[in-house]
XYZ file of C-alpha atoms in Angstrom:
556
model
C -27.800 -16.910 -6.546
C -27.568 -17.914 -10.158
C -24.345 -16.789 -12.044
C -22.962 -17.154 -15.940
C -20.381 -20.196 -15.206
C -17.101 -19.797 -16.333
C -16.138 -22.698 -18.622
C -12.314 -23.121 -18.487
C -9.798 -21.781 -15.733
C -8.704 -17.947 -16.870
C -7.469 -15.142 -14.848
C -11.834 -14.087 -14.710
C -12.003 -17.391 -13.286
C -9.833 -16.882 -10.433
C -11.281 -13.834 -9.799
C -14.579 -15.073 -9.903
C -13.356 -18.220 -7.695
C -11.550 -16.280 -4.929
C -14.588 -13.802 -4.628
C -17.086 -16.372 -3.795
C -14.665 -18.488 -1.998
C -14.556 -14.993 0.352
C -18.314 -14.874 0.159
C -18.148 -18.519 1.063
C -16.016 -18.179 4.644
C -17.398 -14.877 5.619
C -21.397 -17.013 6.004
C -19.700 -20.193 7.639
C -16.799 -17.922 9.394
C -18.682 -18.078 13.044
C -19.760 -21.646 12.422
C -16.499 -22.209 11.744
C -14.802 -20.168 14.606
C -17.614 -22.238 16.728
C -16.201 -26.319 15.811
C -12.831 -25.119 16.403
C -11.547 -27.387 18.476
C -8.050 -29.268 17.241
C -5.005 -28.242 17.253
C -5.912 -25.518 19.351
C -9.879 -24.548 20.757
C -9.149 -20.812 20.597
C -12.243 -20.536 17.877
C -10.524 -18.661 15.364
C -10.014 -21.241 12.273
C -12.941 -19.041 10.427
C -11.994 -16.051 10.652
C -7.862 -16.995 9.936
C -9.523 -18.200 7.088
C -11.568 -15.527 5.697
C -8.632 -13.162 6.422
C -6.248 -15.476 4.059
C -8.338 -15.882 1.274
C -9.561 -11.652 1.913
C -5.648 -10.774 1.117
C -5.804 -13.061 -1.867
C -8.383 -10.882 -3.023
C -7.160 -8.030 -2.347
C -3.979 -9.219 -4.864
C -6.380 -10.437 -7.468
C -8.112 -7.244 -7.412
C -5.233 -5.446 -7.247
C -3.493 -7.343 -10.470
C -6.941 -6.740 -12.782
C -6.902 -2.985 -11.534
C -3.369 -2.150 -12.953
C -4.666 -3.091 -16.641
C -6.175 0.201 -18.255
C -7.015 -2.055 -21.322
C -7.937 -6.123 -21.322
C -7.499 -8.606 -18.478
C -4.425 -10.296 -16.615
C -3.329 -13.529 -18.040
C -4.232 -16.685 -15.776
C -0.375 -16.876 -14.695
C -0.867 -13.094 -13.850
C -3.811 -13.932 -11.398
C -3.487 -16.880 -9.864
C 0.216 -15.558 -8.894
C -1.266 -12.641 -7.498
C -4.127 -15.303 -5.628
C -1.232 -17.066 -4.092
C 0.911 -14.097 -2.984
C -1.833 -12.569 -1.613
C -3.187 -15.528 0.335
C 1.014 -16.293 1.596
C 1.492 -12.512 2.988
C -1.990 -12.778 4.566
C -2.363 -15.871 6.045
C -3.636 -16.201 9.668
C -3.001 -18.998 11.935
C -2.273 -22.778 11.428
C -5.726 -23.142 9.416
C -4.274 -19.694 7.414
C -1.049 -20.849 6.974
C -1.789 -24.343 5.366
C -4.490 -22.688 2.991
C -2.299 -20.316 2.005
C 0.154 -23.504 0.538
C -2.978 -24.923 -1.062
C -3.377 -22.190 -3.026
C 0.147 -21.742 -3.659
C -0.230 -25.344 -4.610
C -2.696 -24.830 -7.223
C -1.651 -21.210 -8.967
C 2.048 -23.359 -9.487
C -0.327 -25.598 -11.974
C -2.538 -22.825 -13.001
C 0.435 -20.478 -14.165
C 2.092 -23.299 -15.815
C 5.425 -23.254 -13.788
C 8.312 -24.361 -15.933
C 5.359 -25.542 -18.750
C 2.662 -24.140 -20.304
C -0.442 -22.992 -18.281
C -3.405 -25.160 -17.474
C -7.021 -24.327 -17.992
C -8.893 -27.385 -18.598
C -10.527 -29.616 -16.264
C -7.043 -31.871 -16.550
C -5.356 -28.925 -15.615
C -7.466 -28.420 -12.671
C -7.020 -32.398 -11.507
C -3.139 -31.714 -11.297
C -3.365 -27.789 -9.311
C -5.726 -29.950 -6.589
C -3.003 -32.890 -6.493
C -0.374 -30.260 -6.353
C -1.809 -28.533 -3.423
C -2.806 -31.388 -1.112
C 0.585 -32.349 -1.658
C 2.692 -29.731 -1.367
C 0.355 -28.625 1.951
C 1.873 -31.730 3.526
C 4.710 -31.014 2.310
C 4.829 -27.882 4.385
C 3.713 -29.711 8.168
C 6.654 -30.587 9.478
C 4.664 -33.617 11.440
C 1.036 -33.985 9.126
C -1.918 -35.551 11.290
C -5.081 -37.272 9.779
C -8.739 -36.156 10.286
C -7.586 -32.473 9.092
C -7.513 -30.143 6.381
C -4.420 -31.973 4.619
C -7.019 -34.776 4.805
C -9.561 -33.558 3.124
C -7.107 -31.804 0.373
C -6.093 -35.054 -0.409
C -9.365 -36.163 -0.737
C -10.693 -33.926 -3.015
C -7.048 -34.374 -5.114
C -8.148 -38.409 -4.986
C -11.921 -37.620 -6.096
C -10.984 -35.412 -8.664
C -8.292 -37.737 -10.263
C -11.266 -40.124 -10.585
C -13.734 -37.478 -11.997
C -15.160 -38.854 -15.368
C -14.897 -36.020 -17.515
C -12.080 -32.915 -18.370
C -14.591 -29.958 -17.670
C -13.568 -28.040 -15.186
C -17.267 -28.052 -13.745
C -16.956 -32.226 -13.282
C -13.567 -31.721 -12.043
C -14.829 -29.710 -9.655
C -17.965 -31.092 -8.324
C -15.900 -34.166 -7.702
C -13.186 -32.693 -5.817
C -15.914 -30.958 -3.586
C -18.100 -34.235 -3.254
C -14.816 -35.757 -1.964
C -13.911 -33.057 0.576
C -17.627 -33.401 2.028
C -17.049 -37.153 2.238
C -13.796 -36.667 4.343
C -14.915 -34.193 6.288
C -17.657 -36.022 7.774
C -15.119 -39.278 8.603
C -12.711 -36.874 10.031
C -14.221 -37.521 14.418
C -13.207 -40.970 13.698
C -9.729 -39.885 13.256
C -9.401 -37.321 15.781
C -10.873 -38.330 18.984
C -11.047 -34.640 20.480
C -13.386 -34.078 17.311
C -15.316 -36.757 18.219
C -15.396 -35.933 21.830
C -16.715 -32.306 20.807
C -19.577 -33.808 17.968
C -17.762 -31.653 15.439
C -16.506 -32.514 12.034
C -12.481 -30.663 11.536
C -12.694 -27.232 11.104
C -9.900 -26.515 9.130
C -11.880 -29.176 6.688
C -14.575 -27.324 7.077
C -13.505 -24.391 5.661
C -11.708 -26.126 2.753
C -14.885 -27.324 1.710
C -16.453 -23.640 1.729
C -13.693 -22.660 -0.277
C -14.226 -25.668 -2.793
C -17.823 -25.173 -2.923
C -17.010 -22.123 -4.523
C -14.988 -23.347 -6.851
C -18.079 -25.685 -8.149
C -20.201 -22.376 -8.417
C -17.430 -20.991 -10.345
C -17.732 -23.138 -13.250
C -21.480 -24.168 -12.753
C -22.791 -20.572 -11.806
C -24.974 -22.962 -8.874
C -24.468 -22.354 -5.174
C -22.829 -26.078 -3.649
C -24.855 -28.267 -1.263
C -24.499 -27.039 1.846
C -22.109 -28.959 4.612
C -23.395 -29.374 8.201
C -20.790 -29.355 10.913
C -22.639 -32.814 12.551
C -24.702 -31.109 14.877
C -23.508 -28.100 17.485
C -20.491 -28.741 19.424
C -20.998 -30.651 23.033
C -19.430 -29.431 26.144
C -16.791 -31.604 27.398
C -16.645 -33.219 30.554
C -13.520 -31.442 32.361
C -10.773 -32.693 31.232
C -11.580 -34.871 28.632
C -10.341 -32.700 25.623
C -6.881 -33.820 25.710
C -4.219 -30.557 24.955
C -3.585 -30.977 21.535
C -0.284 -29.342 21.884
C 0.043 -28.921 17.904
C -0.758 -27.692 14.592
C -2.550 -30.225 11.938
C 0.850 -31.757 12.780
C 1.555 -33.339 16.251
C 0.287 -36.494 18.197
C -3.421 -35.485 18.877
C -3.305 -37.226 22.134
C -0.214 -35.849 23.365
C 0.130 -33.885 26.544
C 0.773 -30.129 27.373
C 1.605 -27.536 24.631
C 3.796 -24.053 24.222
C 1.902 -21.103 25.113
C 2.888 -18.834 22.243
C 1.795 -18.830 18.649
C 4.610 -16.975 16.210
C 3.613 -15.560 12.864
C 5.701 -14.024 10.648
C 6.909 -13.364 7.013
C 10.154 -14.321 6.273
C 12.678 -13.264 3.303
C 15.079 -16.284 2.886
C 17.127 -18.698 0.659
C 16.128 -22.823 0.242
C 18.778 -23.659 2.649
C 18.429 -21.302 5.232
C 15.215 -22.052 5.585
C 16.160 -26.159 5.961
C 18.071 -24.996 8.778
C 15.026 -22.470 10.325
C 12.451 -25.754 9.960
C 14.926 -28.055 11.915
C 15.499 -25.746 14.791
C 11.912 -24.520 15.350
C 10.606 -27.569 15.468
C 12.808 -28.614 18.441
C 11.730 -25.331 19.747
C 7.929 -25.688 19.651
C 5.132 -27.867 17.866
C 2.181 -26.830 15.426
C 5.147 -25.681 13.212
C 4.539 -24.766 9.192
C 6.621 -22.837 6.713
C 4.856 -22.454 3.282
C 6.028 -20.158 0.295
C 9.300 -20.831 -1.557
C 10.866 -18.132 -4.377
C 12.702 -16.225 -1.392
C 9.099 -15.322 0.694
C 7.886 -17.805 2.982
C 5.923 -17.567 6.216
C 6.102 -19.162 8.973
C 4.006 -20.304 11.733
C 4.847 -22.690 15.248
C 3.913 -22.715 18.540
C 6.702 -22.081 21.041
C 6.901 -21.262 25.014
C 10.054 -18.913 23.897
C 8.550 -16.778 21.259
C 11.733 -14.663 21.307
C 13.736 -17.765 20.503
C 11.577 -18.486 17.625
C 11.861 -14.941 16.601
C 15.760 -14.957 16.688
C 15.616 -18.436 14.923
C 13.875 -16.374 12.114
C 16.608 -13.338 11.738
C 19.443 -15.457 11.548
C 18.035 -17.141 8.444
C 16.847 -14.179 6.980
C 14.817 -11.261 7.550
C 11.570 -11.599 9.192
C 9.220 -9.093 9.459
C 5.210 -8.883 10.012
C 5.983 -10.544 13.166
C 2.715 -11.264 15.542
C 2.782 -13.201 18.499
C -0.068 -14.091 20.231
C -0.634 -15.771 24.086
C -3.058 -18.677 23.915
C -5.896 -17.258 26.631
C -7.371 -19.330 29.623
C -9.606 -21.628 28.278
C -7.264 -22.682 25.394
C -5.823 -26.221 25.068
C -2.375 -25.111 25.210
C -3.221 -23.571 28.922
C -3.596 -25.019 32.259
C -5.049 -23.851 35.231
C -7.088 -20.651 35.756
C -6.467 -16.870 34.228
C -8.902 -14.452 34.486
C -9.370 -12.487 31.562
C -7.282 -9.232 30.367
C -9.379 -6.512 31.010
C -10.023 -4.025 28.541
C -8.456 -0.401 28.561
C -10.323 2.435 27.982
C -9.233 3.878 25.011
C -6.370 2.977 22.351
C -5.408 4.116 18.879
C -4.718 2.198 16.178
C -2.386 3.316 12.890
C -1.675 2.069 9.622
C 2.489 2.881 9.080
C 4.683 2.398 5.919
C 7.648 1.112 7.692
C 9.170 -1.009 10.551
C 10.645 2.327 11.869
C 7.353 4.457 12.651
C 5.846 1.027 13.611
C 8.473 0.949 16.432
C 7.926 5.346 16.851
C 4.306 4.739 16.753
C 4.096 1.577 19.335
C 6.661 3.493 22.003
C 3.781 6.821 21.804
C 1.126 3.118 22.772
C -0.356 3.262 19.489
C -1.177 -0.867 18.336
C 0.099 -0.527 14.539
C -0.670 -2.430 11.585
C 2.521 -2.241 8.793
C 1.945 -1.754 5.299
C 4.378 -2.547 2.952
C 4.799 -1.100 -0.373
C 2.195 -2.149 -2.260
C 0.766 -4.348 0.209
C -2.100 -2.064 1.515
C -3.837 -4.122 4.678
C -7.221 -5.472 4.387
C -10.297 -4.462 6.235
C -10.311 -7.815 8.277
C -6.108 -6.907 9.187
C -7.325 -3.576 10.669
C -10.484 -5.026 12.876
C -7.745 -7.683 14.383
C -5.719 -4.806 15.185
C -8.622 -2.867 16.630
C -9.100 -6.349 18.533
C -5.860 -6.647 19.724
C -6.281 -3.341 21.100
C -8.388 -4.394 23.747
C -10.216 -1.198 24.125
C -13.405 0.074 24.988
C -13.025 3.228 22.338
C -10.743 2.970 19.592
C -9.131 6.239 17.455
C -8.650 4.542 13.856
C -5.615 6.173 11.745
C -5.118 5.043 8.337
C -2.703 6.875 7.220
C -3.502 7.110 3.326
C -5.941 8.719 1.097
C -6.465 5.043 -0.392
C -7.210 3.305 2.569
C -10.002 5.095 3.609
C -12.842 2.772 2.533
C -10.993 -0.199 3.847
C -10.973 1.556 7.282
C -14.612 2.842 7.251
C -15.316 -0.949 6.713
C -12.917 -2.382 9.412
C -14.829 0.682 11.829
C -18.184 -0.284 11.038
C -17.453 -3.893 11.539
C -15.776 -3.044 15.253
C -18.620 -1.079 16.032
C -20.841 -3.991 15.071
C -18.956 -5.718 18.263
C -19.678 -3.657 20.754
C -16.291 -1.128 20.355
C -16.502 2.866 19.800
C -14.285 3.326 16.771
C -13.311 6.923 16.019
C -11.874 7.282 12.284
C -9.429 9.949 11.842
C -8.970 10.398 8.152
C -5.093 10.755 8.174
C -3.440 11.002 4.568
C -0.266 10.639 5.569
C 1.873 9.013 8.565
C 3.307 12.506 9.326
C -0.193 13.695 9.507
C -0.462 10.574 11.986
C 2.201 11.233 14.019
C 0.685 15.037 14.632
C -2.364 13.525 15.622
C -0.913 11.376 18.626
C 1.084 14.195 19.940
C -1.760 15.859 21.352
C -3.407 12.275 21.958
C -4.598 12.469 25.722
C -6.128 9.072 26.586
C -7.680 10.810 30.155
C -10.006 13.307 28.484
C -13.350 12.637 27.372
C -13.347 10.573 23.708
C -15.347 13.168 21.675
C -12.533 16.148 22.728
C -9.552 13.786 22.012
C -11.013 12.793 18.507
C -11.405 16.545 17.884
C -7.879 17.518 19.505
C -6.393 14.814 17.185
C -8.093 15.381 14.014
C -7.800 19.030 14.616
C -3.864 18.555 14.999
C -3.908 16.103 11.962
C -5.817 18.712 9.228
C -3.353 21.355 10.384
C -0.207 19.330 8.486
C 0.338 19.414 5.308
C 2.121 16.489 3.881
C 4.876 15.405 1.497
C 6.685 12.529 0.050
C 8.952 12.604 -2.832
C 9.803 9.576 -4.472
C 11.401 8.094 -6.984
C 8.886 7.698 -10.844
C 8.461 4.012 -11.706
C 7.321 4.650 -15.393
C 6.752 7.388 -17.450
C 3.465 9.246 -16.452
C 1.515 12.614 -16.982
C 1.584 14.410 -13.752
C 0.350 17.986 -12.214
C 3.901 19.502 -12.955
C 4.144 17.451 -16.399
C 5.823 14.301 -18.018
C 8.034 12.528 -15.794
C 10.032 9.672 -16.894
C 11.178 6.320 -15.034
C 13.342 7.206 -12.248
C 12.916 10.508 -12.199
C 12.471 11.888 -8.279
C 8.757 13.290 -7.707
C 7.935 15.943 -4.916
C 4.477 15.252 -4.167
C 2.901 17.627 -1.917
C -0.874 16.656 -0.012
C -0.810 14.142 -2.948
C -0.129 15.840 -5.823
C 2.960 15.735 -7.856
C 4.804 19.551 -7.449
C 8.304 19.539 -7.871
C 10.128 16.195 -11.053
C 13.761 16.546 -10.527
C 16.588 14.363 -10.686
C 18.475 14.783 -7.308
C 16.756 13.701 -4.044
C 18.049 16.318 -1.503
C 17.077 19.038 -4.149
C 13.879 17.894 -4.973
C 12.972 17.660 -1.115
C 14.554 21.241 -0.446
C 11.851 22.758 -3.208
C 8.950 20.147 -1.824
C 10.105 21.598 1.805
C 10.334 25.565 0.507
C 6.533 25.347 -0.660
C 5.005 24.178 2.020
C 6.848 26.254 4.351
C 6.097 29.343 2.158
C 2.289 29.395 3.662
C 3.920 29.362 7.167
C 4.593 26.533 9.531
C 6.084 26.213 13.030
C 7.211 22.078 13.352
C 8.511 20.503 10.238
C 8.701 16.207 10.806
C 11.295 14.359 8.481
C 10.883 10.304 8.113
C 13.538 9.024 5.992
C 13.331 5.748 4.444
C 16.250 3.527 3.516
C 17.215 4.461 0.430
C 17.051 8.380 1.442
C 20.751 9.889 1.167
C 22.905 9.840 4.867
C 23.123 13.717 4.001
C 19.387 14.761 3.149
C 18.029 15.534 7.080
C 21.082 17.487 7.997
C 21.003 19.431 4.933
C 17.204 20.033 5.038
C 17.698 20.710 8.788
C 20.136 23.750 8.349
C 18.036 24.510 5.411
C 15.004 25.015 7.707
C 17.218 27.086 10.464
C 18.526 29.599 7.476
C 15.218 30.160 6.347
C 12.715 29.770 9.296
C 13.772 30.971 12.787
C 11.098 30.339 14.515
C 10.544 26.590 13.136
C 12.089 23.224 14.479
C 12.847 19.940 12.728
C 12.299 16.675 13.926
C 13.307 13.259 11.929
C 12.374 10.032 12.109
C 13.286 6.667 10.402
C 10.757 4.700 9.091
C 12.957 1.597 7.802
C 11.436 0.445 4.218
C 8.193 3.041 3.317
C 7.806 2.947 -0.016
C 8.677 6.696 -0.142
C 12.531 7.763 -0.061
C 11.182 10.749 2.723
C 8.005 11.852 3.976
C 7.749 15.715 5.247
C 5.226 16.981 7.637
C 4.447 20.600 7.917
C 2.560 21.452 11.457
């Protein structure tokens, strides 16, 4: 569909670009998932895809929404395009994308310079990013994505003309061109009949760019014809990421995600040892945030490797399934349980409450809200035939009415729950019985769920009219069921009025989840406070690591 072209690179034009780029993956995502064959044929490439560029998004979207008046500068945006893609990004295909990107906004935002909006400017983000996305494989491998980034870079250093539309049409032109010579560098993609699809979905994403600043839709690019079946044994185990020999033998059974929150040097030392742990292995980011990605038989190992340079966190690990190259021999398949819940939670501590109660849990991190395509892999990963959905905040609830519609769409009964609040989540698996029939559980949960009222107080960013007036920055809000009741300027005191309304209508279980920076003194104080006031009610407390929210207070 015809669109009004943006003309120079702006923060509307990343917008506009990262948009369509989504629209882009989410049409090619199962042709995609389908050609995946190299390093690894577990035919997810698409979708790790769409999910990486859905979180940069999300961060775009997120940037233009906190401006009442006007737009975000470019440096603004296409900061927010690469954060969004680094904290999201899914797999090897993810990962590298995610670099690209990073690559690109480092040009865009003018990094040390002034920022760069013209079609020059554009030349140098596209060098940048095929470059520093090799930068980032510890071992790079032709006939993949990094090849066709550097491609397009070449193509559009030879563009004739400093419009960002030329620029672009070249750099796409020279991605399709790559992509199609990318079998004769790979023979497992020429064994299959498929073009790289990690390429494949660089193109997408490039195409998009040339609607961007044409307002046309880009050729489209076939994948050279379905993928063949193999003789057995002829797909040699690629073993790797776009990094390793392609005809080498064998491979780790693990693939280990995670974000990591660590200095230059530590993260030298991280890259040296992992990759004489496993292979596939990439670490993109920089500025103190990276993430990292291998392949490693010891995923625990790999995991250690990561706390000892720094703190790692949003750690996934995932066991290559029969069928995959890095597997030999037969598995039968998992088979899938009858029912599991899946929750949204604010911190590494009620992730680790809610996985011991069997809940799979998805962690959000202040101001990090998951995506819709985070919450249907979790719903995935669940491996259930009925699935209870718990967001866990008023503001997610689209995003999980999307992520349960798209799960249903696949053949899984999704139950949302619409939980405000973790505490209202926690309520709601109590009385979770996994035995009884789905329809009484959902009702037995959500009943349990509506019957707490919720709390969080917190400490005021900015200065801001509120239900109970004009707070100023760093003032401490007591927000009860989400409105602001009680601005004070003492934690323990604002809680002990948040906790005094809400028990005034009654109550007979009151849940405390303290976050870190919640004072060593608040639960015992608020405990005895409770036992003073309230025979007949008990007090539970939780930790919930880094929430957001100094405490969260359930009322049952």
């Amino acid at each position: 569909m015809a669109q009004v072209p943006q003309t120079f690179f702006d923060a509307l034009a990343v917008r506009t670009w990262c948009g369509l780029a989504l629209e882009s993956l989410g049409r090619a995502r199962e042709e995609i998932d389908a050609i995946n064959v190299y390093p690894v044929a577990d035919g997810d490439t698409g979708t790790n895809m769409y999910l990486t560029v859905e979180s940069a998004v999300a961060a775009v979207e997120a940037v233009f929404t906190a401006y009442d008046v006007g737009r975000p500068t470019l440096p603004d945006a296409a900061r927010a395009m690469a954060h969004g893609a680094l904290i999201g990004a899914r797999g090897n295909s993810g990962t590298i994308l995610a670099q690209l990107l990073r690559g690109m906004a480092q040009v865009l935002a003018g990094d040390g310079e002034r920022a760069h909006t013209d079609g020059a400017g554009l030349r140098l983000a596209l060098r940048r990013a095929a470059d520093s996305a090799r930068e980032a494989v510890v071992h790079p491998v032709e006939g993949t994505v990094l090849t066709v980034a550097a491609a397009a870079a070449d193509a559009a250093g030879a563009a004739r003309g400093d419009d960002c539309a030329t620029v672009a049409r070249a750099a796409f032109e020279g991605a399709r061109t790559a992509l199609a010579a990318t079998p004769g560098q790979l023979p497992v993609l020429e064994r299959a009949g498929v073009v790289d699809a990690g390429g494949r979905g660089l193109v997408a994403v490039l195409g998009a760019l040339v609607q961007t600043f044409t307002g046309e839709a880009a050729p489209s690019t076939p994948a050279r014809g379905p993928r063949r079946a193999a003789a057995p044994g002829s797909v040699p185990p690629a073993g790797a990421g776009e990094c390793e020999d392609p005809e080498g033998a064998g491979g780790p059974a693990f693939e280990v995600i995670y974000l990591l929150e660590a200095g230059d040097a530590a993260v030298a030392r991280l890259r040296t040892r992992l990759d004489a742990l496993g292979d596939s292995l990439v670490i993109v980011g920089g500025d103190g945030l990276w993430n990292v990605h291998v392949h490693a038989d010891d995923a625990g190992a790999a995991v250690e490797a990561g706390v000892e340079a720094g703190r790692p966190y949003r750690i996934r690990i995932t066991h290559f399934g029969a069928g995959d190259a890095h597997t030999t021999g037969e598995r039968a398949p998992r088979e899938r349980v009858q029912r599991a819940v899946v929750a949204v939670v604010p911190g590494e501590g009620l992730a680790v409450l809610y996985g011991e109660a069997g809940a799979t849990t998805v962690l959000a991190r202040p101001g990090e809200p998951p995506a819709s395509g985070e919450l249907v892999e979790a719903v995935r990963r669940a491996h259930a035939r009925e699935v209870v959905l718990l967001p866990n905040d008023a503001d997610l609830r689209h995003t999980a009415a999307a992520a349960a519609e798209q799960a249903r769409a696949e053949g899984i009964r999704v139950a949302l729950i619409p939980t405000r609040s973790a505490v209202q989540g926690i309520a709601a698996l109590a009385v979770h019985e996994p035995d009884r029939r789905f329809d009484e559980d959902v009702v037995a949960m959500t009943s349990a769920a509506g019957a707490t009222r919720y709390a969080e107080v917190a400490v005021a960013e900015r200065q801001s009219w509120t239900m109970a007036g004009i707070c100023q920055a760093g003032d401490v809000l007591g927000l009860v069921d989400g409105d602001v009741a009680v601005i004070g300027t003492d934690v323990t005191r604002t809680a002990e009025g948040v906790l005094d309304r809400m028990l005034a209508a009654g109550g007979e279980l009151v849940t405390l989840v303290l976050g870190d920076e919640a004072p060593d003194t608040v639960a015992e104080h608020l405990a005895a406070r409770v036992r003073e006031t309230h025979l007949a009610v008990d007090t539970v407390v939780y930790r919930g690591g880094r929430q957001g929210a100094v405490l969260l207070i359930g009322v049952e």
